[in-house]
Short mmCIF file of C-alpha atoms in Angstrom, two decimals:
data_model
loop_
_atom_site.label_atom_id
_atom_site.label_comp_id
_atom_site.label_asym_id
_atom_site.label_seq_id
_atom_site.Cartn_x
_atom_site.Cartn_y
_atom_site.Cartn_z
CA MET A 12 96.47 69.75 93.11
CA LYS A 13 97.51 71.62 95.89
CA ARG A 14 95.01 74.79 96.28
CA ASP A 15 96.80 78.55 96.19
CA GLN A 16 96.56 79.66 99.66
CA GLN A 17 94.89 82.67 99.09
CA SER A 18 92.27 81.12 98.12
CA GLU A 19 91.78 79.60 101.47
CA CYS A 20 91.03 80.93 104.76
CA GLY A 21 93.99 81.00 106.94
CA VAL A 22 92.19 79.55 110.28
CA CYS A 23 89.70 76.84 108.67
CA GLY A 24 90.93 75.98 105.50
CA SER A 25 87.28 76.87 103.73
CA SER A 26 87.33 77.78 99.86
CA SER A 27 87.10 81.26 98.47
CA GLU A 28 84.67 79.41 96.00
CA ARG A 29 82.12 78.93 98.82
CA LEU A 30 82.93 81.40 101.53
CA LEU A 31 83.99 85.10 100.86
CA LEU A 32 87.43 85.88 101.97
CA HIS A 33 88.05 89.19 104.43
CA ASN A 34 91.76 90.56 104.45
CA VAL A 35 92.51 91.09 108.18
CA ARG A 36 95.21 92.33 110.09
CA HIS A 37 95.45 89.20 112.95
CA ARG A 38 98.51 88.46 115.69
CA GLY A 39 100.35 90.84 113.81
CA THR A 40 100.15 89.00 110.43
CA TYR A 41 97.99 89.67 107.31
CA ARG A 42 95.95 86.81 106.57
CA ARG A 43 92.69 86.21 104.57
CA LEU A 44 89.55 84.41 106.56
CA CYS A 45 85.79 83.53 105.94
CA SER A 46 83.26 85.53 107.75
CA ASN A 47 82.82 82.94 110.36
CA CYS A 48 86.30 82.63 111.62
CA VAL A 49 86.92 86.84 111.46
CA LEU A 50 83.87 86.75 114.28
CA LYS A 51 85.55 84.17 116.28
CA THR A 52 88.81 85.75 116.20
CA HIS A 53 87.73 88.82 117.01
CA GLN A 54 86.18 88.98 120.22
CA GLY A 55 85.27 91.58 122.01
CA LEU A 56 84.32 93.61 118.95
CA PHE A 57 80.77 92.75 118.08
CA CYS A 58 77.81 91.64 120.06
CA PRO A 59 77.71 87.81 119.34
CA ILE A 60 73.98 87.88 119.38
CA CYS A 61 73.06 90.81 117.58
CA LEU A 62 75.65 91.26 115.57
CA GLN A 63 76.64 95.28 115.97
CA VAL A 64 80.73 95.75 115.84
CA TYR A 65 81.54 97.99 118.24
CA ASP A 66 82.72 101.15 116.62
CA PRO A 67 83.87 103.02 117.73
CA SER A 68 83.67 101.08 121.73
CA PRO A 69 81.43 99.04 123.39
CA PRO A 70 78.19 99.82 125.22
CA PRO A 71 79.14 101.07 129.03
CA PRO A 72 79.59 98.45 132.22
CA ASN A 73 75.79 99.01 132.91
CA ALA A 74 74.21 97.65 129.61
CA ARG A 75 76.29 95.39 129.19
CA ARG A 76 78.05 91.29 130.38
CA ILE A 77 80.52 89.86 129.51
CA CYS A 78 81.41 85.96 128.39
CA ALA A 79 82.56 83.72 130.95
CA LYS A 80 85.16 81.72 128.87
CA CYS A 81 86.78 84.74 126.04
CA PRO A 82 86.04 88.27 125.85
CA SER A 83 83.04 88.73 124.18
CA ILE A 84 81.06 91.57 125.16
CA ILE A 85 76.80 91.55 124.61
CA HIS A 86 74.88 93.70 125.33
CA SER A 87 72.48 93.44 127.82
CA SER A 88 69.21 92.80 126.23
CA CYS A 89 70.72 91.30 123.98
CA SER A 90 71.27 88.43 126.46
CA SER A 91 67.59 88.33 127.76
CA SER A 92 66.11 88.59 124.64
CA SER A 93 63.19 86.30 124.65
CA SER A 94 63.89 86.41 120.50
CA SER A 95 63.57 82.84 118.38
CA SER A 96 66.89 83.25 116.40
CA ALA A 97 69.19 80.70 116.62
CA ILE A 98 71.42 82.71 118.44
CA ALA A 99 69.69 84.11 120.67
CA ALA A 100 68.33 80.48 121.48
CA ALA A 101 71.80 79.79 121.72
CA ALA A 102 72.36 82.55 124.26
CA ALA A 103 69.19 82.09 125.92
CA ALA A 104 70.23 78.09 126.57
CA ALA A 105 74.10 79.34 127.97
CA ALA A 106 72.57 82.18 129.86
CA ALA A 107 70.17 79.38 131.82
CA THR A 108 73.08 77.35 133.11
CA SER A 109 74.20 80.25 135.27
CA SER A 110 72.68 83.66 136.70
CA SER A 111 75.26 85.10 137.55
CA SER A 112 77.50 84.22 134.45
CA PHE A 113 76.76 84.42 130.62
CA ILE A 114 78.44 81.97 128.08
CA CYS A 115 78.28 83.54 124.65
CA PRO A 116 76.99 81.35 121.58
CA PRO A 117 80.69 79.72 120.22
CA CYS A 118 81.17 79.18 123.63
CA SER A 119 78.44 76.78 124.51
CA ASN A 120 78.46 75.70 121.65
CA PRO A 121 82.04 74.39 119.68
CA ASN A 122 79.94 73.38 116.62
CA PHE A 123 78.56 77.07 116.44
CA THR A 124 78.69 78.74 113.52
CA PHE A 125 78.37 82.62 112.52
CA TYR A 126 77.78 81.95 108.79
CA ASN A 127 76.28 79.45 107.03
CA VAL A 128 75.66 79.04 103.06
CA ASN A 129 73.78 76.48 101.45
CA ASN A 130 72.83 75.78 97.81
CA LYS A 131 68.75 76.12 98.47
CA LYS A 132 66.79 78.10 95.97
CA PRO A 133 65.49 80.91 98.37
CA LYS A 134 61.78 82.03 99.05
CA VAL A 135 59.70 84.10 98.06
CA ASN A 136 56.76 85.57 99.74
CA GLY A 137 57.81 88.22 101.12
CA ASP A 138 59.73 86.00 103.52
CA THR A 139 62.30 88.47 104.99
CA THR A 140 63.86 85.25 106.65
CA ALA A 141 64.97 83.98 102.80
CA PRO A 142 68.88 83.53 101.92
CA ALA A 143 69.72 85.99 99.61
CA ARG A 144 71.75 85.23 97.15
CA VAL A 145 76.15 86.56 97.67
CA SER A 146 77.47 86.80 93.84
CA ASN A 147 81.47 85.78 94.05
CA ASN A 148 83.54 87.05 91.50
CA ASP A 149 81.18 86.67 89.21
CA VAL A 150 81.50 83.12 88.30
CA ASN A 151 79.55 81.39 91.37
CA GLU A 152 76.54 82.08 93.54
CA ILE A 153 76.22 81.14 97.52
CA LEU A 154 72.94 81.56 99.32
CA VAL A 155 72.80 82.66 102.85
CA ASP A 156 70.23 83.60 105.25
CA VAL A 157 70.01 87.09 106.79
CA GLY A 158 71.32 85.64 110.35
CA SER A 159 74.35 85.11 107.88
CA ALA A 160 74.58 87.86 105.83
CA LYS A 161 74.28 89.87 109.61
CA ALA A 162 77.70 88.28 109.77
CA LEU A 163 79.14 88.66 106.45
CA VAL A 164 78.14 92.51 107.26
CA ALA A 165 79.71 92.93 110.64
CA ALA A 166 82.80 90.37 108.99
CA ALA A 167 83.28 93.33 106.09
CA LYS A 168 83.02 95.57 109.14
CA ILE A 169 85.44 94.58 111.50
CA ALA A 170 87.82 93.28 108.51
CA ALA A 171 87.61 97.16 106.93
CA LEU A 172 88.54 98.38 111.32
CA SER A 173 91.70 96.09 110.86
CA MET A 174 93.07 97.29 108.03
CA SER A 175 92.43 100.84 108.63
CA LYS A 176 94.43 100.29 112.25
CA ALA A 177 96.83 98.26 110.45
CA ALA A 178 97.84 101.28 107.70
CA ALA A 179 97.89 103.71 110.89
CA VAL A 180 100.66 101.26 112.25
CA ALA A 181 101.92 100.89 109.17
CA ARG A 182 102.02 104.46 108.59
CA VAL A 183 103.71 105.17 112.21
CA GLU A 184 106.77 102.29 111.31
CA ALA A 185 107.33 104.02 108.42
CA GLU A 186 108.19 107.84 109.46
CA ARG A 187 109.80 105.83 112.98
CA ARG A 188 111.89 104.65 110.09
CA VAL A 189 112.75 107.52 107.73
CA LYS A 190 113.62 109.40 110.71
CA GLU A 191 115.98 106.77 112.61
CA ALA A 192 117.47 106.49 108.64
CA ALA A 193 117.79 110.48 108.53
CA LEU A 194 119.44 110.35 111.89
CA ALA A 195 121.88 107.45 111.13
CA LYS A 196 122.93 109.50 107.49
CA LYS A 197 123.45 112.53 110.16
CA ARG A 198 125.45 110.48 112.40
CA ALA A 199 127.58 109.05 109.26
CA ARG A 200 128.19 112.13 108.26
CA GLU A 201 129.08 113.42 111.29
CA ALA A 202 131.41 110.53 111.95
CA LEU A 203 133.12 111.34 108.28
CA GLU A 204 133.97 114.97 109.08
CA ARG A 205 135.51 113.54 112.37
CA LEU A 206 137.36 111.65 110.26
CA LEU A 207 138.75 113.92 108.06
CA ASN A 208 139.46 116.07 110.75
CA LEU A 209 141.65 113.64 112.49
CA ALA A 210 143.32 112.97 109.17
CA ALA A 211 143.92 116.12 108.74
CA GLU A 212 145.67 116.51 111.94
CA GLU A 213 147.45 113.52 111.57
CA LYS A 214 148.61 114.51 108.49
CA LYS A 215 149.94 117.93 109.76
CA GLY A 216 151.08 116.43 112.62
CA LYS A 217 153.64 114.17 110.73
CA LEU A 218 155.07 117.08 108.02
CA ALA A 219 156.17 119.08 111.65
CA ARG A 220 158.13 115.92 113.02
CA VAL A 221 159.41 115.96 109.63
CA ASP A 222 160.15 119.98 109.93
CA GLY A 223 161.95 119.31 113.65
CA ASN A 224 164.20 116.05 111.99
CA ASN A 225 165.99 118.28 109.46
CA GLY A 226 166.00 121.04 111.44
CA GLY A 227 163.76 123.09 111.54
CA PRO A 228 162.88 125.10 107.99
CA LYS A 229 165.80 125.31 105.19
CA ASN A 230 165.58 128.38 102.57
CA SER A 231 165.98 127.85 98.80
CA ASN A 232 170.15 127.61 99.57
CA GLY A 233 169.22 124.72 101.69
CA PHE A 234 170.47 126.66 104.90
CA THR A 235 168.12 126.28 108.73
CA LEU A 236 166.31 129.40 109.25
CA GLY A 237 166.62 131.11 112.46
CA ASN A 238 163.98 132.52 114.75
#
C-alpha cells in the first residue's frame, strides 16, 4: 500500500514513523522534511560543526570560513576545533586536504548525516553523550544521541524561521492582491460610468436627429414651432 505523501520526507522519503518531520518552505513550495534534509537544504543558515543557527545573521567575515563546495558558513573556531566529535573529526579531515580552503562535513563525505536514530537503550551513569528518548505522536519512541538532538533543535529553528518568512511573504502577497482587487474594482466602476455616459449621449443625439428630421419640435396641434 502506498504511504501517504505527507508522512514521508519530501527529499529522502524517510517515514515520519521513524523521523520527526518539519514543515518548511523550500524553493517556493511547502514541504515536510526530516531534520537531516532540513539542514542539508539550508546551508549557510547554521554552522555545520557546532550546529548553531545564524539568527539573525552569520558571524563576520573575520570570524568565519566558507565551504569551497557549498554555501555553508563555519565558525573559524569550529573549523580549527580539536573536539573529538564525529562532526568535528570530519571537519578536521576535510580541512587537512587543503590549507587555503575548507570543505564542510556533508561535502567531504557523501554518506554524512547530521541526524541519526537507533534502537539501543540509553546509557545511564551520567553519560552526557547517551541517546535521548524522543516521542513521536505518543506512539513510538526513538533514541537519538546528543549530536543528533542538537541537529533536531537546529532543524526545528530553521523550519520556524522558514515558516515565519513564508507567513510574511504570504501576508505581503495577500495585501498586494487586496490592493489589486480594489484597483480593478475602481477601474471597472469608472469604465461602467463612462459606458453609461456614452449611452446617454448617444440616446440624446438620436433624439436630436429625430427632431431634426421631423422639422423640429411641434405643438399639440402638430404644427412645427418656430424659433
